[in-house]
Short mmCIF file of C-alpha atoms and ligand atoms in Angstrom, two decimals:
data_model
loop_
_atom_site.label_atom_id
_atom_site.label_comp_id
_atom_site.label_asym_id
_atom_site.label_seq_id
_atom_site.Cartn_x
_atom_site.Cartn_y
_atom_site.Cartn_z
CA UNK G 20 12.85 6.92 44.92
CA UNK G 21 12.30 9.50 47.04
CA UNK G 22 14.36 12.32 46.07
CA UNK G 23 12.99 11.79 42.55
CA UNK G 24 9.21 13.43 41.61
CA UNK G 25 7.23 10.38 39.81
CA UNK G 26 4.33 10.58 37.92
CA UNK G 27 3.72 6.67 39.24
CA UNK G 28 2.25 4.91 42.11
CA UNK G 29 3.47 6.09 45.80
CA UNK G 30 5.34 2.84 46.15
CA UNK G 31 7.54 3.42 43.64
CA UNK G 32 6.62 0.29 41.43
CA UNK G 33 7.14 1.65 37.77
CA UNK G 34 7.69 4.75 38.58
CA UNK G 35 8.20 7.09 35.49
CA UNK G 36 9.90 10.27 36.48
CA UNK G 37 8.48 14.07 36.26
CA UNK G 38 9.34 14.38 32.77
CA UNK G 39 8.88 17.80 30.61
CA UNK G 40 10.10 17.95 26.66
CA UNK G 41 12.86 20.42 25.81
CA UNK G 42 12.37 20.23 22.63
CA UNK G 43 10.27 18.33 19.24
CA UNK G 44 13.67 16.20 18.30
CA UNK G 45 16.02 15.94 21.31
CA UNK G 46 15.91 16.58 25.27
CA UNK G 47 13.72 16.55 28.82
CA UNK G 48 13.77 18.06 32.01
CA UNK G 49 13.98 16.27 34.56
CA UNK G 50 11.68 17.74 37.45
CA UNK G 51 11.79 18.05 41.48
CA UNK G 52 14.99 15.49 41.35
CA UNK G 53 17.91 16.02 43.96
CA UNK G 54 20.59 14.77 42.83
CA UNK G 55 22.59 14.13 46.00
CA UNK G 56 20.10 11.81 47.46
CA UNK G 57 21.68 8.29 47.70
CA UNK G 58 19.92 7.05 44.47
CA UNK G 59 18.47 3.59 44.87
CA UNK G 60 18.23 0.67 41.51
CA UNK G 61 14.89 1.89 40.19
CA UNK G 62 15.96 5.48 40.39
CA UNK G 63 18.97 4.87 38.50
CA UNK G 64 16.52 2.83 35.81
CA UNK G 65 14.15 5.25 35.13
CA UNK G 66 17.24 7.92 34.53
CA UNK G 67 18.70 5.42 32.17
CA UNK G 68 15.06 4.63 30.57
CA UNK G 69 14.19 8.48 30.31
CA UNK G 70 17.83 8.84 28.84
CA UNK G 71 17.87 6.66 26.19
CA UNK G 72 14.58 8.11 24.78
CA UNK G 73 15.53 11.75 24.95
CA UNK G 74 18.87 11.79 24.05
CA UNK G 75 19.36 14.39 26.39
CA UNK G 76 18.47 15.01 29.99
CA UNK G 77 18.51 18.14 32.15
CA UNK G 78 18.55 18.67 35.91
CA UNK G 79 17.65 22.00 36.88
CA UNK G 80 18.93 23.74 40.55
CA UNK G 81 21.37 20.78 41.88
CA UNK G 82 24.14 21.64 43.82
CA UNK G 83 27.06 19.12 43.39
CA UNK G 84 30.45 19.13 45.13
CA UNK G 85 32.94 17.29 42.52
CA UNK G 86 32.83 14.09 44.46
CA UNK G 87 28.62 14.98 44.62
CA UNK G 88 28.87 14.65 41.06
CA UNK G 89 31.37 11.68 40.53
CA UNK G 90 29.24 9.82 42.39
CA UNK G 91 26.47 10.17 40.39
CA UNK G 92 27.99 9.81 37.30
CA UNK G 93 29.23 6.48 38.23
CA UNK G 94 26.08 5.12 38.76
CA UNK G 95 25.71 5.19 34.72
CA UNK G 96 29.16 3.72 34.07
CA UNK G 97 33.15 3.81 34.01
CA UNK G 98 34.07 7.02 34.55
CA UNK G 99 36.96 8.16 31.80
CA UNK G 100 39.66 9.68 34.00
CA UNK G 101 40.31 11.58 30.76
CA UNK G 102 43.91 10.63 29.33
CA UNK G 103 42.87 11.22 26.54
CA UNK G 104 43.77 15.38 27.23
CA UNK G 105 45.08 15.07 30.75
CA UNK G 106 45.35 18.65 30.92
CA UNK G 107 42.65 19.60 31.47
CA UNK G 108 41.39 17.82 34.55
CA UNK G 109 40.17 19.42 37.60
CA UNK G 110 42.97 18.93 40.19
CA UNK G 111 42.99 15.85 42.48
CA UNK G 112 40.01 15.00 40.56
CA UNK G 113 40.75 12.87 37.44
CA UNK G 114 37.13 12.06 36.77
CA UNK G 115 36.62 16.02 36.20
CA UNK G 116 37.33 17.70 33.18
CA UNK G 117 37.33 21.80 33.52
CA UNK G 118 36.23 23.25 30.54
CA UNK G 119 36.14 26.96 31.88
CA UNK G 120 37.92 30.77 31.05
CA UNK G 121 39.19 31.38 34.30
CA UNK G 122 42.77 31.75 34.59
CA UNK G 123 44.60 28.57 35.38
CA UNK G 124 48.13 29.39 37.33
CA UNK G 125 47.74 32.92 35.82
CA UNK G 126 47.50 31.68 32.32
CA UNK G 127 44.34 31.68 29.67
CA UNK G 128 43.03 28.31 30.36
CA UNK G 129 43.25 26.10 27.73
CA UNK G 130 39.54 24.59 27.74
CA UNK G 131 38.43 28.26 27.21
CA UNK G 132 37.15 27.82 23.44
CA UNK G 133 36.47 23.84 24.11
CA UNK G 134 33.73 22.40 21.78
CA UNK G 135 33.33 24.86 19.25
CA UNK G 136 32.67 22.68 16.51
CA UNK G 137 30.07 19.81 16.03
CA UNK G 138 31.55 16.94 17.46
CA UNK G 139 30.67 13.85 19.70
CA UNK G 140 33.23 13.69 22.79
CA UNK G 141 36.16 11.74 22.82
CA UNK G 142 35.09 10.38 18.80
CA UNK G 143 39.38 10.53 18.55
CA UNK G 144 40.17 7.66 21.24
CA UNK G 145 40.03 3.94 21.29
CA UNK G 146 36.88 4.83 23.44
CA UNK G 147 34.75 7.32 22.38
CA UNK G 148 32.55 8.62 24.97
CA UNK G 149 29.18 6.94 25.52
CA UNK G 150 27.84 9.82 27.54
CA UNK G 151 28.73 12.82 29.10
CA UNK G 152 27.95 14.98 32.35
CA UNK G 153 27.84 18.85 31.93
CA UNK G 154 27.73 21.22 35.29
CA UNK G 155 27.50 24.97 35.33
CA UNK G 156 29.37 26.31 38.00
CA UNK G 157 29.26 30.57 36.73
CA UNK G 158 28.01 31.35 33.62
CA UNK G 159 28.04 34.76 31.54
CA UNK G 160 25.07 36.89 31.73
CA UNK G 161 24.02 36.34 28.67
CA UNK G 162 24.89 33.50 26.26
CA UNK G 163 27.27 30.87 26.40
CA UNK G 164 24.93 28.73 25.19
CA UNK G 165 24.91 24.93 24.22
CA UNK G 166 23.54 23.10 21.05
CA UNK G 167 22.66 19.49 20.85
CA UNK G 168 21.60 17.30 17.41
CA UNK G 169 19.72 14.04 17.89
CA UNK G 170 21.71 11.55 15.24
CA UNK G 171 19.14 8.49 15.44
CA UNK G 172 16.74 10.95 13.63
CA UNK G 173 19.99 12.41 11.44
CA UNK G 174 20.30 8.83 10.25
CA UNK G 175 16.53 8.08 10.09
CA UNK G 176 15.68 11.14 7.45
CA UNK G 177 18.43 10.15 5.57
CA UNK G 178 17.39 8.30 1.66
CA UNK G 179 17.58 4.43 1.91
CA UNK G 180 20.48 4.53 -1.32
CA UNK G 181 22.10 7.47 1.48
CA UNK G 182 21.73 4.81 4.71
CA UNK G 183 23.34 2.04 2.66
CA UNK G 184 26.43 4.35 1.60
CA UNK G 185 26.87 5.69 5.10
CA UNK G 186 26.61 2.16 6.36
CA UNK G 187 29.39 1.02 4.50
CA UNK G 188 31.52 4.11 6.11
CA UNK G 189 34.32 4.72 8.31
CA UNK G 190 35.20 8.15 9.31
CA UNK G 191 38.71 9.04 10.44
CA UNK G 192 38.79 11.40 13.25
CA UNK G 193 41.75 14.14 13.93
CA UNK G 194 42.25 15.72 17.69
CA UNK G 195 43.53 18.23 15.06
CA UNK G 196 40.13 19.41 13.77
CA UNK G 197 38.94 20.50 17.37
CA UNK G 198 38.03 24.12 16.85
CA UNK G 199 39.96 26.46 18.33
CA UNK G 200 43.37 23.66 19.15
CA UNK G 201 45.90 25.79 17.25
CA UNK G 202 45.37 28.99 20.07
CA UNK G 203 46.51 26.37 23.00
CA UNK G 204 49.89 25.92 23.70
CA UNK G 205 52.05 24.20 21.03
CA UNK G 206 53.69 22.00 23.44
CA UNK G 207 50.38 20.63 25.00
CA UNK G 208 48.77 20.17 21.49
CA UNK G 209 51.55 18.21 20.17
CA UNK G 210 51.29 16.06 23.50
CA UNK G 211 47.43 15.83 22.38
CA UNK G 212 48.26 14.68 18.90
CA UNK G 213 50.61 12.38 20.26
CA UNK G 214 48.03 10.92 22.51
CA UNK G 215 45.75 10.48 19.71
CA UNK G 216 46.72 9.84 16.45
CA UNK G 217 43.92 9.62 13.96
CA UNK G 218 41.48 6.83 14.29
CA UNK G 219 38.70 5.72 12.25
CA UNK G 220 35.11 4.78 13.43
CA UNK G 221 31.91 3.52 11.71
CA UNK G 222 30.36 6.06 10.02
CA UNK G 223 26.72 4.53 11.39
CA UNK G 224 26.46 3.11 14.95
CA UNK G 225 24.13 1.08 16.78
CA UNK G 226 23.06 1.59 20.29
CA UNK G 227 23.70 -0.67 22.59
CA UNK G 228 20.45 -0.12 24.90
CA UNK G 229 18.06 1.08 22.09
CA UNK G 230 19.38 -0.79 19.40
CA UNK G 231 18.86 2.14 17.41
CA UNK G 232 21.27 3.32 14.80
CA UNK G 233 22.59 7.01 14.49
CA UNK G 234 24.75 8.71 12.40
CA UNK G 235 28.59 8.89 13.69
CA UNK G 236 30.09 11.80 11.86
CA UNK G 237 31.52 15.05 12.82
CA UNK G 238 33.46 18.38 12.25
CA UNK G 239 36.15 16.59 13.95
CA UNK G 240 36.31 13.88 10.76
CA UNK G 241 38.75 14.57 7.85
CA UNK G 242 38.15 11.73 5.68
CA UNK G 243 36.49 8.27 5.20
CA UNK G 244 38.57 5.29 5.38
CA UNK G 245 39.39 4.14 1.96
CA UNK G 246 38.57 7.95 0.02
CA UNK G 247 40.81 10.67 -0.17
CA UNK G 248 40.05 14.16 1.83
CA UNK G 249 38.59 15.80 -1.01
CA UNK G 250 35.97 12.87 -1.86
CA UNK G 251 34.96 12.71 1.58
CA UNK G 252 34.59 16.32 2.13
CA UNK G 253 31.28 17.50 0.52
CA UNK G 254 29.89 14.14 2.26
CA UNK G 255 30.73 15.25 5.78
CA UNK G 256 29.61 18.28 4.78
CA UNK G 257 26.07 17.55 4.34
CA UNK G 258 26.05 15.16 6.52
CA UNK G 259 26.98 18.03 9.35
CA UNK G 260 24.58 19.87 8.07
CA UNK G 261 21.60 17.46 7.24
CA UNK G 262 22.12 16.22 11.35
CA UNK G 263 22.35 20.38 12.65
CA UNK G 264 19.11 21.93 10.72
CA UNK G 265 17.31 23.94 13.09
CA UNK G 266 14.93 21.45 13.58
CA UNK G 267 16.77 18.58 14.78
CA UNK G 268 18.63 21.09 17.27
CA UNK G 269 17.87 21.63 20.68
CA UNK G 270 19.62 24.91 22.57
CA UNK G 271 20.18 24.85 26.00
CA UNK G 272 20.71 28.14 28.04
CA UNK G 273 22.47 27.46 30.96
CA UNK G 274 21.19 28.39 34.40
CA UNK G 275 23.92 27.91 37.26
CA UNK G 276 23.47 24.31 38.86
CA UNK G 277 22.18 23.05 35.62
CA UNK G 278 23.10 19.66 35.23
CA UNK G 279 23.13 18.05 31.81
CA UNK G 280 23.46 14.27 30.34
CA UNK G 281 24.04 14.07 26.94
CA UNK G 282 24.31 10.43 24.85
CA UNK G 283 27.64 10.73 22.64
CA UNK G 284 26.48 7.86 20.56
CA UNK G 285 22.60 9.35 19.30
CA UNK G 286 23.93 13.15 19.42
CA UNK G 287 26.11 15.85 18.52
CA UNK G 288 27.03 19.12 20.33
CA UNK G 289 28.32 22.96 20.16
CA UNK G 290 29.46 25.08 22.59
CA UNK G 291 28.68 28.79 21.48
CA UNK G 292 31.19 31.05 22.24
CA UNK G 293 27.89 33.66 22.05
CA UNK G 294 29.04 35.27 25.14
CA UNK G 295 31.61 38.07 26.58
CA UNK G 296 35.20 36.23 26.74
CA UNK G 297 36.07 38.43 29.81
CA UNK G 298 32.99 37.07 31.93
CA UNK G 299 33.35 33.72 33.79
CA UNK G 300 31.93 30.87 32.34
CA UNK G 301 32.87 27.92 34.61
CA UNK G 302 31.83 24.08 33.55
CA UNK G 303 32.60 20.70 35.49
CA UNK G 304 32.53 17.63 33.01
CA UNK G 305 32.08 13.84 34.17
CA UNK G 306 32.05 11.11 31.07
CA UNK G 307 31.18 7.83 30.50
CA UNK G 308 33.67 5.35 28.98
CA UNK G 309 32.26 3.85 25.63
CA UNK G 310 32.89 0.56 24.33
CA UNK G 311 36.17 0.16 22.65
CA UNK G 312 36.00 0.75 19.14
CA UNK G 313 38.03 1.66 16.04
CA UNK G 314 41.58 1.20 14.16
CA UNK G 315 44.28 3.90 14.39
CA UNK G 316 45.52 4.61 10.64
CA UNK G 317 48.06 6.26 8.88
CA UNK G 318 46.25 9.63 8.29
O1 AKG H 401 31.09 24.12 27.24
C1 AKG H 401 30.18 23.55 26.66
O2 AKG H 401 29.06 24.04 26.54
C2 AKG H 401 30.41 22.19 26.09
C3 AKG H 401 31.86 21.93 25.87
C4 AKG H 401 32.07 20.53 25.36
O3 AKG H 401 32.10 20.28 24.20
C5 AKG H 401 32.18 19.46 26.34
O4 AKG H 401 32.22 19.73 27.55
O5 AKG H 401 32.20 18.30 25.92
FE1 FE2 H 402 32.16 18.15 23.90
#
């Protein structure tokens, strides 16, 4: 593991990588990595080991061509060519999603306000993302800034008699409860809601590497399974806001050539829209094809 700083032995044998804390309940830095290094087995381990315990991960100063950073991306998993919203994919790169405000073919693009609710990616599709990729191409000068909740510890402070009822949950997810849908084009959002009618997943997951289980709920939810909208309301409510107090939170400001892996399944994330609309703020997104899950229901 060359192209990776360890805090191990010089042969590499369990290796642990330069590792600093982002913050108390979520996220690490990743030091002295480059990224486009041909990666070998124990490289990739040590990611995956450093990933599952912080949730998040950040590489700082990496710069990544698209196919740079499909390539690495696939060394975690499937890569989702995103049909899910197959508009907004980087061009002759289906493993790319843009989420930028540059103009697109002299039009607003449409992944300008993306993520501007809580939400876990994809949480609308058969296969909700089990991770995703973030890259900062151009980024305002100030703000545009990213949030991320850790939902293993959302779950964890919960009340036992609060656990039980959660466990027994289902949440029903809407594409139309992305923040900030109803300014794209009609046509494309109908498409969207066509792609994805509502679908409801357990309310409480368990990890499939940690074993852990986290909370699986969302501003993207309208409703559990089985309860009308305005029974399940105050829940999601407070469960939104018991999993986003400050101190489960970690904010990321983004430096160009940042790099960050965030676990859909433990965590939740924001995008801020903190920042002048007329500066660039250009993102390249890789993610990670989660296990198939879910039933698609009525509404
Ligand atoms: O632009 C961001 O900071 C994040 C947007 C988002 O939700 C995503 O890329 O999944
Ligand atoms: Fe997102």
């Amino acid at each position: 593991m060359s192209n990776l700083a360890t805090t191990g032995d010089k042969t590499g044998h369990n290796a642990g990588l330069a590792l600093h804390p982002l913050g108390h309940a979520l996220g690490a830095e990743v030091a002295q990595a480059d990224l486009t290094a041909a990666l070998d087995a124990s490289a990739v381990d040590a990611i995956r080991a450093a990933w599952n315990e912080n949730h998040i991960l950040l590489f700082r100063g990496q710069t990544l061509s698209p196919d740079a950073l499909i390539a690495f991306a696939g060394r975690f998993g499937e890569l989702d060519r995103h049909d899910a919203t197959p508009f907004y994919r980087l061009e002759g790169h289906p493993e790319i999603l843009l989420v930028t405000n540059r103009m697109i073919g002299g039009k607003p693009s449409e992944t300008r306000n993306t993520g501007r609710n809580w939400h876990s990616d994809y949480s609308y599709t058969g296969r909700p993302a089990a991770a995703s990729m973030l890259y900062c191409e151009e980024k305002p000068p100030v703000g545009g800034d990213t949030m991320f909740c850790n939902m293993v510890r959302a779950y964890e402070t919960l009340s036992d008699k609060m656990k039980r009822i959660v466990d027994g949950l289902e949440a029903v997810y809407d594409i139309g409860l992305t923040a900030g849908i109803n300014e794209r084009d009609p046509q494309k959002t109908a498409e969207l809601r066509r792609i994805n009618p509502p679908i409801a997943h357990p309310a409480v997951r368990t990890h499939p590497s940690s074993g852990k289980k986290a909370l699986y709920v969302s501003e993207r939810a309208s409703h559990f399974h089985g309860m009308t909208a305005e029974e399940s309301r105050p829940l999601i409510q407070f469960l939104c806001a018991h999993a986003t107090r400050p101190e489960n939170v970690y904010r990321h400001r983004w430096q160009v050539n940042d790099l960050v892996l965030w676990d859909n399944r433990t965590t939740m994330h924001i995008a801020l829209a903190d920042f002048d609309p007329a500066a660039p703020r250009h993102m390249l997104r890789t993610t990670l094809l989660g296990e198939p899950s879910g039933f698609v229901v009525d509404g």
